Short mmCIF file of C-alpha atoms in Angstrom, two decimals:
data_model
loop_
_atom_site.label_atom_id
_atom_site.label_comp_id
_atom_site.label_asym_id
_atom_site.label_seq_id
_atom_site.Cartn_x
_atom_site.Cartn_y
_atom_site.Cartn_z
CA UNK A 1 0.00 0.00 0.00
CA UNK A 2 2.55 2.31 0.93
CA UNK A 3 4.40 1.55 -2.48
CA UNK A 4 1.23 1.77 -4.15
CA UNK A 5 -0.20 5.44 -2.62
CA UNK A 6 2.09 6.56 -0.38
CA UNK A 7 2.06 10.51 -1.37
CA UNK A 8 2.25 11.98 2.39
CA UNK A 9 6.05 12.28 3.21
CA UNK A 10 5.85 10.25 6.20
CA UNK A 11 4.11 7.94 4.37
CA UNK A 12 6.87 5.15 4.69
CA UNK A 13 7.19 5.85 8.20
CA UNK A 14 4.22 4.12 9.39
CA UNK A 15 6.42 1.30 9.42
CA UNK A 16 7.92 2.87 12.68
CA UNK A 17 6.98 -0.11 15.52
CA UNK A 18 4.24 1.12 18.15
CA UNK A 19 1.48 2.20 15.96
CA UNK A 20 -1.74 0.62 15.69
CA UNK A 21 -3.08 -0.08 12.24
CA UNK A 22 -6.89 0.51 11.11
CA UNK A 23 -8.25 -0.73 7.76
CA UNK A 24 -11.77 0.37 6.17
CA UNK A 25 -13.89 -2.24 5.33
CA UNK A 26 -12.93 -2.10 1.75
CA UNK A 27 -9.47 -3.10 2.56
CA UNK A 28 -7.80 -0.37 0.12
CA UNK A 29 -6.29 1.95 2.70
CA UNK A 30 -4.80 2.04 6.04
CA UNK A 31 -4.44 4.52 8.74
CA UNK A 32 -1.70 3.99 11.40
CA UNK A 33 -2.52 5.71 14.83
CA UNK A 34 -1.21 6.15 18.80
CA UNK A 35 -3.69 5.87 21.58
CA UNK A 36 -2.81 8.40 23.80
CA UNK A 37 -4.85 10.02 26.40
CA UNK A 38 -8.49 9.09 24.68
CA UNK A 39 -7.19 10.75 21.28
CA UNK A 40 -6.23 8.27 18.23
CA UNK A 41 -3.11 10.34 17.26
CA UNK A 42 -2.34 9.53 13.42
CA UNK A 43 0.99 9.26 11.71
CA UNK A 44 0.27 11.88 9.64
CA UNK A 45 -2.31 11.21 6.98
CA UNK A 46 -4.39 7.88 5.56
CA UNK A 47 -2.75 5.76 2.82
CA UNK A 48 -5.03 5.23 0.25
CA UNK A 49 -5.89 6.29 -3.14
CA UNK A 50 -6.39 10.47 -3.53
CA UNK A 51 -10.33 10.20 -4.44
CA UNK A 52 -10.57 7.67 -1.45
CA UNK A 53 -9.16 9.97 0.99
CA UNK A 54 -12.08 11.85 2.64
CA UNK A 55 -14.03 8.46 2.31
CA UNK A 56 -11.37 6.88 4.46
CA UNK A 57 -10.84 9.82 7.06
CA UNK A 58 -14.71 9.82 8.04
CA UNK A 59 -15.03 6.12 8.28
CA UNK A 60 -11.93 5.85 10.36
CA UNK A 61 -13.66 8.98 12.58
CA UNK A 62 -16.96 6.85 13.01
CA UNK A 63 -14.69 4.30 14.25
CA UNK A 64 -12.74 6.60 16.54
CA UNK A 65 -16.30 7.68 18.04
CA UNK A 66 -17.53 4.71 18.66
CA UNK A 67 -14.74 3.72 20.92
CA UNK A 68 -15.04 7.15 22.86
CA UNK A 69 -11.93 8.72 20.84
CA UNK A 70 -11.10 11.85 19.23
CA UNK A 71 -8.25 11.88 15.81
CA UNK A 72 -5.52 13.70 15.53
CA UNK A 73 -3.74 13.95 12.37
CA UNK A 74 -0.06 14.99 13.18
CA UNK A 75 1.94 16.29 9.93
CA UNK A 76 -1.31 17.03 7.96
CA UNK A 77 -0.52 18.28 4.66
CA UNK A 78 -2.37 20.09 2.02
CA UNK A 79 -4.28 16.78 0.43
CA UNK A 80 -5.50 15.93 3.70
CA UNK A 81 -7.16 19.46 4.81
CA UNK A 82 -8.94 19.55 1.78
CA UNK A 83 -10.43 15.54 2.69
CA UNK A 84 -11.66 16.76 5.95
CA UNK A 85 -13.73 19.30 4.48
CA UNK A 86 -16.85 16.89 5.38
CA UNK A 87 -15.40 17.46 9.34
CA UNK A 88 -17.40 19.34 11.73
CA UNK A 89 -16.12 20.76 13.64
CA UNK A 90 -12.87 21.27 12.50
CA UNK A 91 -9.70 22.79 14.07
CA UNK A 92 -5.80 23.34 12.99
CA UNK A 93 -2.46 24.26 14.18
CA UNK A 94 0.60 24.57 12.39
CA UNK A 95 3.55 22.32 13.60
CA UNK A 96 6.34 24.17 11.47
CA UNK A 97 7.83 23.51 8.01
CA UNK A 98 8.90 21.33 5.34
CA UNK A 99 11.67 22.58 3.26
CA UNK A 100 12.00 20.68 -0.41
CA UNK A 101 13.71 20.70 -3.26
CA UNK A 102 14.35 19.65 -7.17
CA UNK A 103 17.32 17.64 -6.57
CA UNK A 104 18.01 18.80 -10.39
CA UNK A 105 18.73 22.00 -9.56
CA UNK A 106 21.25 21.66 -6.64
CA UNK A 107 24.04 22.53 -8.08
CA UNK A 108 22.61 25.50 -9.34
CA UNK A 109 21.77 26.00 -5.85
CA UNK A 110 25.17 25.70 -4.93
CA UNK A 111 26.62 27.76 -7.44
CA UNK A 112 24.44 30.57 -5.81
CA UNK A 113 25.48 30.06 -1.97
CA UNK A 114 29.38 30.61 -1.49
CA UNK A 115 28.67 29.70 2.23
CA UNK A 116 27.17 26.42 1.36
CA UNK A 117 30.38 25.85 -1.00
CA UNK A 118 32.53 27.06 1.69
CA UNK A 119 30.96 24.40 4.16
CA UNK A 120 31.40 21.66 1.26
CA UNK A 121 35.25 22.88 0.93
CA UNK A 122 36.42 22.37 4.54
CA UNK A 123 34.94 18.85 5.21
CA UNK A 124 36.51 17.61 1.97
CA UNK A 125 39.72 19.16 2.75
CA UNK A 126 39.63 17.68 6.24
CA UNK A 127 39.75 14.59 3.48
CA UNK A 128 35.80 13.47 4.28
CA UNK A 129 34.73 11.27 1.76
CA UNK A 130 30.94 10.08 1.51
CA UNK A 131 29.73 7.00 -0.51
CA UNK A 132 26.58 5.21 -0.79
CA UNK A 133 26.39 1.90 1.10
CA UNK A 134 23.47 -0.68 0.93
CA UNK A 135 21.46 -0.24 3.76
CA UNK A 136 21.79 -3.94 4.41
CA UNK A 137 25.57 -3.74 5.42
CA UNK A 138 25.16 -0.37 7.29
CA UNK A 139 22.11 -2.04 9.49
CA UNK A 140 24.76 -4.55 10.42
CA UNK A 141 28.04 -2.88 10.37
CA UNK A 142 29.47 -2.00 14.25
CA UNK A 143 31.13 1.34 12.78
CA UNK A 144 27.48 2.60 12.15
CA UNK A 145 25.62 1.45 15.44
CA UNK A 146 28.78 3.54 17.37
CA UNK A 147 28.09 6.30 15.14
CA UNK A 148 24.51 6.69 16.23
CA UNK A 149 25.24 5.55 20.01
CA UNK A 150 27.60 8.52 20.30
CA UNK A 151 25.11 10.84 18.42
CA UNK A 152 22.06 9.57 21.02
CA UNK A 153 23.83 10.29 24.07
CA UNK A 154 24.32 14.21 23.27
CA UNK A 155 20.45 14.37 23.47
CA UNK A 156 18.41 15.51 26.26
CA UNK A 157 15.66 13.95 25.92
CA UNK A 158 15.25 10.42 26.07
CA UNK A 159 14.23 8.46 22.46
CA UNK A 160 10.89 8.66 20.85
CA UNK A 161 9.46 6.58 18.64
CA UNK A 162 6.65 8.08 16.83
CA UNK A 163 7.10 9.00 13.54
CA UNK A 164 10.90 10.06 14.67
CA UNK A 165 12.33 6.23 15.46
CA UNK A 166 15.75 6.79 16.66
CA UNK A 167 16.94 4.09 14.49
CA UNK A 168 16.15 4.47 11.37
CA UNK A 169 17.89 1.56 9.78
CA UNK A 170 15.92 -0.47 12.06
CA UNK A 171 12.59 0.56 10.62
CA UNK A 172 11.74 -1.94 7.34
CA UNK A 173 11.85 0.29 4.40
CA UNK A 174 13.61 1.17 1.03
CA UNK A 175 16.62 2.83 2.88
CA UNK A 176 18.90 4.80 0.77
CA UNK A 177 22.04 5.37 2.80
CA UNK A 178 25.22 7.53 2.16
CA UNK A 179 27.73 7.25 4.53
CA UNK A 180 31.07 9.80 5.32
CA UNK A 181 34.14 8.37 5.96
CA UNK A 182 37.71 9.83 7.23
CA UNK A 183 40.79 7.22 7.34
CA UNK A 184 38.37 4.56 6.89
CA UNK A 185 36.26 5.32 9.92
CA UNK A 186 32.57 6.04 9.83
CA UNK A 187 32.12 9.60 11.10
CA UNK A 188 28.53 10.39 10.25
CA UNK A 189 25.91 8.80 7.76
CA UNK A 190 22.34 10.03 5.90
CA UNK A 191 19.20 7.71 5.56
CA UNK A 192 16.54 8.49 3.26
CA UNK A 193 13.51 6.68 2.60
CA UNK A 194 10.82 7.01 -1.15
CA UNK A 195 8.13 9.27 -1.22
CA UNK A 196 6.38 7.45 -4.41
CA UNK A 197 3.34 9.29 -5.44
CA UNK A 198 5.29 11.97 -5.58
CA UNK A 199 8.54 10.90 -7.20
CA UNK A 200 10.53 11.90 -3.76
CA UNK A 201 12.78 11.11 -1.25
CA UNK A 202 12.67 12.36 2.62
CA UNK A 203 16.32 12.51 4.18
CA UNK A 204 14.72 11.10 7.24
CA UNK A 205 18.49 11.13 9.42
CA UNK A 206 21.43 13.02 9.47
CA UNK A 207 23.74 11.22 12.23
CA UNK A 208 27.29 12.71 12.59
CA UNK A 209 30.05 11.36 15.33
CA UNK A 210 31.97 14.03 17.23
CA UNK A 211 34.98 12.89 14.95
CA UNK A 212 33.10 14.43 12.15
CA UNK A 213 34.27 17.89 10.61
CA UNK A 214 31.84 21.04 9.82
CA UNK A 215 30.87 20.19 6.62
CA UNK A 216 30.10 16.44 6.95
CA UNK A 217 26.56 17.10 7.39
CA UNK A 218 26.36 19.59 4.07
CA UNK A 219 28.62 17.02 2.09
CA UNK A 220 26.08 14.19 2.56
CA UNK A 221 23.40 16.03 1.82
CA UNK A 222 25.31 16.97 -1.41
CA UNK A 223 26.00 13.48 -2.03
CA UNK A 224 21.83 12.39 -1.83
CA UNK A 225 21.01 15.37 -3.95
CA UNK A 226 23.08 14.10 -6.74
CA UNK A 227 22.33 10.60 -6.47
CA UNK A 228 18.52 11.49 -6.71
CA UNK A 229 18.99 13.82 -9.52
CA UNK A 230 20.66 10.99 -11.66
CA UNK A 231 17.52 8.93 -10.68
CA UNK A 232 15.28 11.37 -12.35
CA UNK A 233 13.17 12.40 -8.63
CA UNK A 234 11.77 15.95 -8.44
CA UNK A 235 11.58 15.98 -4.82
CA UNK A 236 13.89 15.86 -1.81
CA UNK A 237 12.60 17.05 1.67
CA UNK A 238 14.35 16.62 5.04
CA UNK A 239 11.24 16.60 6.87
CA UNK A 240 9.44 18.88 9.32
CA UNK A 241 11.41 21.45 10.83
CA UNK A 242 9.24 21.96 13.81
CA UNK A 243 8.30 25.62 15.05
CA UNK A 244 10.02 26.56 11.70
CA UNK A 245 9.90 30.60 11.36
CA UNK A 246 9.20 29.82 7.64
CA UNK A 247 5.73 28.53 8.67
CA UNK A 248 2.66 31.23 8.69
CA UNK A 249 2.14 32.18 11.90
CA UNK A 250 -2.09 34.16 10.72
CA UNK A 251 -3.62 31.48 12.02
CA UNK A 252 -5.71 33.31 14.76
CA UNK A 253 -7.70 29.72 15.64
CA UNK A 254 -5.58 28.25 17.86
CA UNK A 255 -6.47 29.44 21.58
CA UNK A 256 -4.11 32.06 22.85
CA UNK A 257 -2.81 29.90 25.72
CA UNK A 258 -2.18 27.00 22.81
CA UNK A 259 -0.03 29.91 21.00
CA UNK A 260 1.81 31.03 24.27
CA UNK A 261 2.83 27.60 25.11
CA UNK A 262 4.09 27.03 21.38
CA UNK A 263 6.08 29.79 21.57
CA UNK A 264 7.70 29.33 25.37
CA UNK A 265 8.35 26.12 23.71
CA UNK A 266 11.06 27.60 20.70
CA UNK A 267 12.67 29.88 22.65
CA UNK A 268 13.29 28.28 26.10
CA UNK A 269 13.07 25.09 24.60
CA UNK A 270 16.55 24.68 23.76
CA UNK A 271 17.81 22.57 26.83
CA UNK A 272 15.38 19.54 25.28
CA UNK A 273 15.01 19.96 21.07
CA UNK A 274 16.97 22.81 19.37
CA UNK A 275 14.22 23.86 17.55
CA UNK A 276 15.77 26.86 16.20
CA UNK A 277 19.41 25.11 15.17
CA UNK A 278 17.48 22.43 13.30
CA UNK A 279 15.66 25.16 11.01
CA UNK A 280 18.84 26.86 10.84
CA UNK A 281 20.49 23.98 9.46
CA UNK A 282 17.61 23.23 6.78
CA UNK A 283 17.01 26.82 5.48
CA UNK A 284 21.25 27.31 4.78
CA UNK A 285 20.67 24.32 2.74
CA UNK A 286 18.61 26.94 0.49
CA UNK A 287 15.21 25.07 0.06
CA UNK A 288 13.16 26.26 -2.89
CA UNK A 289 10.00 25.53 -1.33
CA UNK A 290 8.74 25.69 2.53
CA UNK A 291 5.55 23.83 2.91
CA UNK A 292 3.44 24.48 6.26
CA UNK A 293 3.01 20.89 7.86
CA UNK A 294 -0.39 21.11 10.41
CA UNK A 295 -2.02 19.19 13.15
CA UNK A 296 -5.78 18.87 12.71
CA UNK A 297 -8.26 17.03 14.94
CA UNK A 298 -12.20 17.09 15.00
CA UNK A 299 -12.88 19.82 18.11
CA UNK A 300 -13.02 23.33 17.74
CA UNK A 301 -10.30 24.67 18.80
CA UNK A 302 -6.46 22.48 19.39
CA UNK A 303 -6.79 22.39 23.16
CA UNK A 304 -4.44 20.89 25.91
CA UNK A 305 -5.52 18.36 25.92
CA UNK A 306 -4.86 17.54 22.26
CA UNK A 307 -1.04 18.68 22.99
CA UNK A 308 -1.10 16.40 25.64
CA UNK A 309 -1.97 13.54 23.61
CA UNK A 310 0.46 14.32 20.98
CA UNK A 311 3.22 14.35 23.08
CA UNK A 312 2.17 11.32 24.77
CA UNK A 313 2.07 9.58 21.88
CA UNK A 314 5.75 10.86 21.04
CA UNK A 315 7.19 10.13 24.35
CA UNK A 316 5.15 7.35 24.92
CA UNK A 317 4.78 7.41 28.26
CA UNK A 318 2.98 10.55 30.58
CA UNK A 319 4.51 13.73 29.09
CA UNK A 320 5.33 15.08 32.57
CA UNK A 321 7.68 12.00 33.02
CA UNK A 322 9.43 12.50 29.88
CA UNK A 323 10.42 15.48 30.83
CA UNK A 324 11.68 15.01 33.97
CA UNK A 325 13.88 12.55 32.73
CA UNK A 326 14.78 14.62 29.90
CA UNK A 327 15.12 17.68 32.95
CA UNK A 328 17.72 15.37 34.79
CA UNK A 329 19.35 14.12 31.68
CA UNK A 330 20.39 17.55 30.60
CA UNK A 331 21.71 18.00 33.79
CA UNK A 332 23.63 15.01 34.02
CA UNK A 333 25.32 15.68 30.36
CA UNK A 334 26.17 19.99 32.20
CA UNK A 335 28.04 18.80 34.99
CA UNK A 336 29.70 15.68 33.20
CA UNK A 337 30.83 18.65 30.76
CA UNK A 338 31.93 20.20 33.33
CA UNK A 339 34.05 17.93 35.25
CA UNK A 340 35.84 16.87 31.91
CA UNK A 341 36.61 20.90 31.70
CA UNK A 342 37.68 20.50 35.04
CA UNK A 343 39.65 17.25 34.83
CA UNK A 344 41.53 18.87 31.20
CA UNK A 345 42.42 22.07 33.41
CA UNK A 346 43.54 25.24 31.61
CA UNK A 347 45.74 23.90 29.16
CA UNK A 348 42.99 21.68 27.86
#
């Protein structure tokens, strides 16, 4: 199915374990959910044929109801809000941004960007090479599971699974993976996954070891562009940048404490997600488009409660013991920081 009519870009990552799958009664579609705090939460939109799609949503909403559920869709795109027009009533929020690109005109890109070039320059003179590997032999190779152990244990918060598996090797799929090497060592590696319906790819991971120079993210990216271009695609996307600045921020709907909470969340967020270093990253990669990704669920207004749900279903237990642990995990990671400093002394 996913092969078949998989046009939302995290279509091929309802294949991510811990999601519950529904099927309508015609068998030609499937909807992959989280039940979190009475709310189905859906990985992102239904996979089905485009005329099915609003056919699909409000059976699988009679369903919801009749087990005392709301739906969420989390990382609703355009196709989707037009298919809930039947819904009543209706409300949206918008997560962030999805930057994309014509992998056919990267290098014109690059020939526009002297920063971008410059970034490409120093990892390759730091003699960074990347290659593509089959994603067979990097699922099993030791280099790449130390790569991504040393890249886990710089983040605050503890793994989630929803939508954002940690590893994404380990999630079945059509991986395409490119991977950077310096004296024969792994230092950092990108996974991408097909988007087919619409002739794409979404660079779903970007994992780079400390080892790795500046550069070695920009140089794999480089490296996927190409590749895709010689495949004749006419879409790459990394994904949702969430609380992206290049998302519209008119939409007057969501409740005012919804809005203040969003916003508390980018800019004294940083000790758990760097929101605003991951859109960095993506916009200096020059995207030609930025498409607003949404959540939408069947109240009228996003409430609490919905956020609640969502992050539930991300963190996959309460969210207020997530983020404890994340709380004393970021601590934990300041002060070992700090006794290394202290352990180097000055000259170090």
């Amino acid at each position: 199915m996913l092969q078949r009519y998989g046009w939302h870009t995290m279509s091929c990552q309802l294949l991510t374990r811990g999601l519950t799958y529904w099927f309508p009664p015609e068998g030609d579609g499937v909807v992959g959910y989280v039940s979190a705090a009475r709310t189905r939460v859906v990985a992102a939109a239904p996979v089905c044929l485009p005329e099915r799609l609003a056919a699909v949503t409000r059976a699988f909403a009679a369903d919801a109801a009749s087990h005392g559920a709301r739906v969420c869709y989390f990382g609703a795109q355009a196709p989707l809000l037009d298919a809930l027009a039947w819904q009543t009533p209706t409300a949206r929020m918008v997560l962030g941004a999805e930057p994309g690109w014509d992998p056919a005109n990267w290098p014109h890109i690059l020939r526009r960007k002297a920063s971008l070039r410059a970034q490409l320059a120093r990892a390759r003179h730091k003699d960074v090479t990347v290659v593509a590997v089959e994603a067979e032999v990097a699922r099993r190779a030791p280099a790449f599971r130390q790569c991504l152990k040393g890249w886990l244990a710089t983040r605050h918060l503890p793994p989630m699974h929803f939508l954002v598996e940690p590893d994404a090797l380990a999630v079945p799929g059509d991986h395409q993976v490119f991977a950077a090497y310096r004296a024969s060592t792994v230092i950092g590696y990108l996974v991408a996954v097909p988007i087919p319906r619409r002739n794409g790819w979404l660079i779903q991971q970007i994992i780079r070891s400390h080892a790795a120079p500046n550069g070695t993210a920009e140089l794999l990216v480089d490296a996927a562009m190409r590749s895709f271009a010689e495949r004749g695609a006419s879409y790459v996307t990394l994904g949702l940048a969430p609380l992206s600045t290049h998302a519209p921020d008119h939409d007057h709907s969501v409740p005012p404490m919804v809005r203040l909470l969003l916003k508390g969340m980018r800019s004294y967020g940083q000790p758990f997600y760097n929101f605003a270093g991951l859109d960095a990253f993506k916009a200096k990669l020059q995207p030609e488009t930025w498409e607003p990704i949404y959540a939408v669920s069947n109240e009228r207004q996003i409430s609490l409660h919905t956020l609640y749900a969502i992050t539930e279903a991300f963190a996959g237990v309460p969210p207020l013991s997530f983020f404890s642990y994340g709380l004393v995990r970021a601590v934990g990671q300041k002060f070992g920081q700090v006794a290394q400093s202290i352990k180097r002394g000055p000259s170090g």
